Amino acid sequence: MSFKSKMQKSSENKNSKIVLALDFPFEATENRGKILSNAQRVLKAVHQYICAVKINHHLTLPLGTFDGVQQLVEQIRGQGLLAIMDAKVNDIGNTNQVIAEYYYSAGFDALIANPFVGWDEGLKPLFEVSKRLSRGVILLCYMSHKGAAEGYGQTIIDLGTGTATPQYISFAKKALEWDADGVVVGATIPDKIREIRKVLGQNVDIYSPGVGAQGGAAETAVKAGSNYLIVGREIISASNPAMAAQRLRDSVRGV
Ligand code: XMP
C-alpha cells in the first residue's frame, strides 16, 4: 500500500487530519535526560487525536536516530500512527539514498525532501529506495515562513517549456511527475494552497505546517485544500496538550 493510502486510512481510523510535530525546545546537557520521557508522555496524551507524527532534528540530535528516536517510532507505530521524518533531504543522490535507508531502517514511514536538488543524481535515488521499501516521499512546495517567498515564490524560466512559471507551480508539477505522496505548503498562505491544489487535483496530498504559532488558521487551510495539518507548538506548548490536540482535530473534522 502506498504511503498516501496509509495516511488516508490512518486519518479515517483516527478521524483526524492532525500530524503532530513532536518538537521540543533546546535543553542544556544536564537536562537532556528528560527529553525522551517528555516526548513519550506527550504521545501518550495526544495519540487518539492525531493521525501521524512528524519528527525533526529537535529529537534526532539529542536522542540519536537508533536510540531514543527509534523507541519513539515504535511507540508511534504501536499507537496505530505513521511516523514522518522531516529530514528535508537535500543532497546528491548517493547521499540522499543513504539518508533514506537509515531513516527507513529506524522505522520511519516517509521522509520530507527538497525538490530544489532536482531529479537526476538528486532525488531519483530517494524515490527509488522509497518505492522499493513501500515508504513515502513528501516534497517541499511552498514553506510556511515569511522568507519562503525568496525561494519558493520566485518566478523561474521552466526548463521544459521555456516559459515564466512560479517556482512553487513548477514544484507542484514535479510532485505529480515524480509520483510524490505529498507536498508541504504553509497554512500561512491559503491562496497558494488553493492554486497548488488545482495543479495536483487529488493525486498528491497537501500537508500544511504553520498553524497557530506561525499565524496560520486550521480551518482556512483545510477549506483551501490542505489534507493534513502539521502542528507543533500549538499542541506541545499548551498547558494541556491533549485538550489542544482534541480542539484542533475537532475544528477541522467535518471541513
Ligand atoms: P510549529 O511549532 O510551527 O511547528 O507548529 C511546525 C513544524 O513543521 C516544520 N515546518 C515545516 N516543515 N515545511 C516543512 O517541511 C515548512 O514549510 C515548514 N514550516 C514548518 C517545523 O520545522 C516544525 O517541525
Coordinates of C-alpha atoms and ligand atoms in Angstrom, one line a residue:
M1 CA 0.0 0.0 0.0
S2 CA 1.3 3.5 -0.8
F3 CA 2.1 5.9 2.0
K4 CA -0.6 8.2 0.6
S5 CA -3.2 5.4 1.1
K6 CA -1.8 4.5 4.5
M7 CA -2.2 8.2 5.6
Q8 CA -5.8 8.2 4.3
K9 CA -6.5 5.0 6.3
S10 CA -4.9 6.4 9.4
S11 CA -6.8 9.6 9.1
E12 CA -10.1 7.8 8.7
N13 CA -9.3 5.4 11.6
K14 CA -8.4 8.3 13.9
N15 CA -11.0 10.7 12.4
S16 CA -8.2 13.3 12.4
K17 CA -6.2 15.4 9.9
I18 CA -3.6 16.4 12.5
V19 CA 0.0 15.5 12.1
L20 CA 1.8 16.2 15.4
A21 CA 5.2 17.9 15.1
L22 CA 6.9 16.3 18.1
D23 CA 9.3 19.3 18.6
F24 CA 10.8 20.4 22.0
P25 CA 13.0 23.4 22.8
F26 CA 16.8 23.1 23.2
E27 CA 17.9 21.6 26.5
A28 CA 21.3 22.1 28.2
T29 CA 23.4 18.9 28.6
E30 CA 22.3 18.3 32.2
N31 CA 18.6 18.4 31.2
R32 CA 18.6 16.2 28.1
G33 CA 17.7 13.1 30.1
K34 CA 14.1 14.3 30.3
I35 CA 13.5 14.8 26.5
L36 CA 12.7 11.2 25.8
S37 CA 10.3 10.8 28.7
N38 CA 8.6 14.2 27.8
A39 CA 8.1 13.0 24.2
Q40 CA 6.7 9.7 25.4
R41 CA 4.3 11.4 27.8
V42 CA 3.0 13.8 25.0
L43 CA 2.5 10.9 22.6
K44 CA 0.6 9.0 25.3
A45 CA -1.6 12.0 25.9
V46 CA -2.4 13.0 22.3
H47 CA -2.2 9.9 20.2
Q48 CA -6.0 9.4 20.0
Y49 CA -6.5 12.9 18.4
I50 CA -3.8 12.7 15.6
C51 CA -3.2 10.6 12.5
A52 CA 0.7 10.8 12.2
V53 CA 3.7 12.2 14.0
K54 CA 6.5 14.2 12.4
I55 CA 9.9 14.1 13.9
N56 CA 12.6 16.7 13.3
H57 CA 16.2 17.5 14.4
H58 CA 14.7 18.6 17.7
L59 CA 14.8 14.9 18.7
T60 CA 17.2 13.1 16.3
L61 CA 20.1 15.4 17.5
P62 CA 19.7 15.0 21.3
L63 CA 18.3 11.4 21.3
G64 CA 20.0 9.7 18.3
T65 CA 18.2 8.0 15.5
F66 CA 18.8 4.4 16.6
D67 CA 18.4 5.2 20.3
G68 CA 15.6 7.4 21.6
V69 CA 14.1 8.2 18.3
Q70 CA 13.7 4.5 17.3
Q71 CA 11.9 3.9 20.6
L72 CA 9.6 6.8 19.9
V73 CA 8.9 5.5 16.3
E74 CA 8.0 2.1 17.8
Q75 CA 5.6 3.8 20.3
I76 CA 4.1 5.8 17.4
R77 CA 3.5 2.8 15.2
G78 CA 2.2 0.8 18.2
Q79 CA -0.4 3.6 18.6
G80 CA -1.6 2.9 15.0
L81 CA 0.0 6.1 13.7
L82 CA 2.5 6.8 10.9
A83 CA 6.0 8.3 11.5
I84 CA 7.3 11.0 9.2
M85 CA 11.0 12.2 9.3
D86 CA 11.3 15.9 8.5
A87 CA 14.9 15.5 7.1
K88 CA 14.3 18.0 4.2
V89 CA 16.6 15.7 2.2
N90 CA 18.6 18.0 0.1
D91 CA 21.9 16.5 -1.1
I92 CA 23.4 14.5 -4.1
G93 CA 21.6 11.3 -5.0
N94 CA 24.0 8.8 -3.3
T95 CA 23.9 10.7 0.0
N96 CA 20.1 11.0 -0.2
Q97 CA 19.8 7.3 -0.7
V98 CA 21.9 6.6 2.4
I99 CA 19.9 9.1 4.5
A100 CA 16.7 7.4 3.4
E101 CA 18.0 3.9 4.1
Y102 CA 19.0 4.9 7.7
Y103 CA 15.7 6.6 8.5
Y104 CA 13.7 3.7 7.0
S105 CA 15.8 1.3 8.9
A106 CA 14.8 3.1 12.1
G107 CA 11.1 2.5 11.2
F108 CA 10.0 5.8 9.5
D109 CA 7.2 5.6 7.0
A110 CA 8.1 8.7 5.0
L111 CA 10.6 11.5 4.5
I112 CA 10.3 15.1 3.6
A113 CA 12.6 16.2 0.8
N114 CA 13.6 19.4 -1.0
P115 CA 12.9 19.4 -4.8
F116 CA 15.5 22.2 -5.4
V117 CA 18.1 19.4 -5.9
G118 CA 16.3 18.1 -8.9
W119 CA 15.8 14.5 -10.2
D120 CA 18.9 13.1 -11.9
E121 CA 21.6 12.4 -9.4
G122 CA 19.3 14.2 -6.9
L123 CA 16.0 12.9 -5.6
K124 CA 15.7 10.0 -8.1
P125 CA 17.6 7.5 -5.8
L126 CA 15.5 8.7 -2.8
F127 CA 12.2 8.0 -4.7
E128 CA 13.6 4.6 -5.9
V129 CA 14.5 3.4 -2.4
S130 CA 11.2 4.7 -1.0
K131 CA 9.1 2.9 -3.6
R132 CA 11.1 -0.3 -3.2
L133 CA 10.6 -0.2 0.6
S134 CA 6.9 1.0 0.3
R135 CA 7.7 4.3 2.1
G136 CA 6.6 7.8 1.2
V137 CA 8.2 11.0 -0.1
I138 CA 6.7 14.4 0.7
L139 CA 8.2 17.4 -1.2
L140 CA 8.5 20.9 0.0
C141 CA 6.4 23.1 -2.4
Y142 CA 6.0 26.4 -0.5
M143 CA 7.2 26.7 3.0
S144 CA 5.3 28.4 5.8
H145 CA 7.7 31.1 7.0
K146 CA 7.9 34.7 5.6
G147 CA 11.3 34.3 3.8
A148 CA 9.9 31.4 1.8
A149 CA 8.9 33.8 -0.9
E150 CA 12.6 34.5 -1.6
G151 CA 13.0 30.9 -2.9
Y152 CA 9.6 29.2 -3.4
G153 CA 7.9 32.4 -4.6
Q154 CA 10.4 33.3 -7.3
T155 CA 9.4 33.3 -11.0
I156 CA 11.6 30.9 -13.0
I157 CA 12.0 30.0 -16.6
D158 CA 10.7 26.4 -16.7
L159 CA 13.4 24.2 -18.3
G160 CA 10.8 22.0 -20.1
T161 CA 8.6 24.7 -21.5
G162 CA 10.8 27.8 -21.6
T163 CA 8.0 29.9 -20.1
A164 CA 8.0 32.0 -17.0
T165 CA 6.5 30.0 -14.1
P166 CA 6.2 30.4 -10.3
Q167 CA 8.8 28.2 -8.6
Y168 CA 6.0 26.6 -6.5
I169 CA 3.9 25.7 -9.5
S170 CA 7.0 24.0 -11.1
F171 CA 7.5 22.0 -7.8
A172 CA 3.8 21.0 -7.8
K173 CA 4.1 19.7 -11.3
K174 CA 7.3 17.8 -10.4
A175 CA 5.4 16.2 -7.4
L176 CA 2.9 14.8 -9.9
E177 CA 5.6 13.8 -12.4
W178 CA 7.7 12.1 -9.7
D179 CA 4.7 10.5 -8.1
A180 CA 5.3 12.1 -4.6
D181 CA 2.9 11.1 -1.9
G182 CA 2.5 14.7 -0.7
V183 CA 3.7 18.3 -0.8
V184 CA 4.3 20.8 2.0
V185 CA 2.5 24.1 1.6
G186 CA 2.3 26.5 4.5
A187 CA -1.1 27.1 6.3
T188 CA 0.1 30.7 6.4
I189 CA -0.6 31.0 2.6
P190 CA -4.1 29.7 1.8
D191 CA -4.1 31.3 -1.7
K192 CA -1.1 29.2 -2.6
I193 CA -2.7 26.1 -1.2
R194 CA -5.7 26.8 -3.5
E195 CA -3.5 27.3 -6.5
I196 CA -1.4 24.2 -5.9
R197 CA -4.5 22.1 -5.2
K198 CA -5.7 23.0 -8.8
V199 CA -2.4 21.7 -10.2
L200 CA -2.3 18.5 -8.1
G201 CA -6.0 17.5 -8.3
Q202 CA -6.5 14.7 -5.8
N203 CA -3.3 12.9 -6.9
V204 CA -0.9 14.3 -4.3
D205 CA -1.8 15.3 -0.7
I206 CA -1.1 18.7 0.8
Y207 CA 0.5 18.9 4.3
S208 CA 0.3 22.3 5.9
P209 CA 2.5 23.4 8.8
G210 CA 2.3 26.9 10.2
V211 CA -1.0 26.6 12.2
G212 CA -1.1 28.7 15.4
A213 CA 2.5 29.7 16.4
Q214 CA 3.3 30.8 12.8
G215 CA -0.1 32.5 12.4
G216 CA -2.0 30.1 10.0
A217 CA -5.6 29.2 10.7
A218 CA -6.5 25.5 10.6
E219 CA -10.0 25.8 9.1
T220 CA -8.9 28.2 6.4
A221 CA -6.1 25.9 5.3
V222 CA -8.3 22.9 5.0
K223 CA -11.0 24.8 3.2
A224 CA -8.3 26.0 0.7
G225 CA -7.4 22.4 0.0
S226 CA -5.0 21.0 2.7
N227 CA -5.4 17.3 3.5
Y228 CA -3.3 17.4 6.7
L229 CA -2.2 20.0 9.2
I230 CA 1.3 19.7 10.8
V231 CA 1.1 21.2 14.2
G232 CA 3.8 21.5 16.8
R233 CA 4.0 24.3 19.4
E234 CA 0.2 24.9 19.5
I235 CA -0.1 21.4 21.0
I236 CA 3.2 20.7 22.6
S237 CA 3.4 24.1 24.5
A238 CA -0.2 24.1 25.6
S239 CA -0.9 23.7 29.3
N240 CA -3.0 20.6 28.3
P241 CA -1.6 19.1 25.0
A242 CA -4.4 16.5 24.8
M243 CA -7.1 19.2 25.0
A244 CA -5.3 21.4 22.5
A245 CA -5.0 18.4 20.1
Q246 CA -8.6 17.5 20.5
R247 CA -9.7 21.1 19.9
L248 CA -7.7 21.3 16.7
R249 CA -8.9 18.0 15.5
D250 CA -12.5 18.9 16.1
S251 CA -12.1 22.3 14.4
V252 CA -11.4 20.7 11.0
R253 CA -13.2 17.4 11.4
G254 CA -16.2 18.0 9.2
V255 CA -14.5 20.6 6.9
Ligands
XMP1 P1 5.1 24.7 14.7 O1 5.5 24.7 16.1 O2 5.3 26.0 14.0 O3 6.0 23.6 14.0 O4 3.6 24.2 14.6 C1 6.0 23.3 12.6 C2 6.9 22.1 12.4 O5 6.8 21.9 11.0 C3 8.1 22.3 10.4 N1 7.8 23.2 9.4 C4 7.9 23.0 8.2 N2 8.3 21.8 7.6 N3 7.9 22.9 5.6 C5 8.3 21.8 6.3 O6 8.6 20.7 5.8 C6 7.5 24.0 6.1 O7 7.1 24.9 5.4 C7 7.5 24.0 7.4 N4 7.2 25.0 8.3 C8 7.4 24.5 9.5 C9 8.9 22.9 11.5 O8 10.3 22.6 11.3 C10 8.3 22.3 12.7 O9 8.9 21.0 12.9

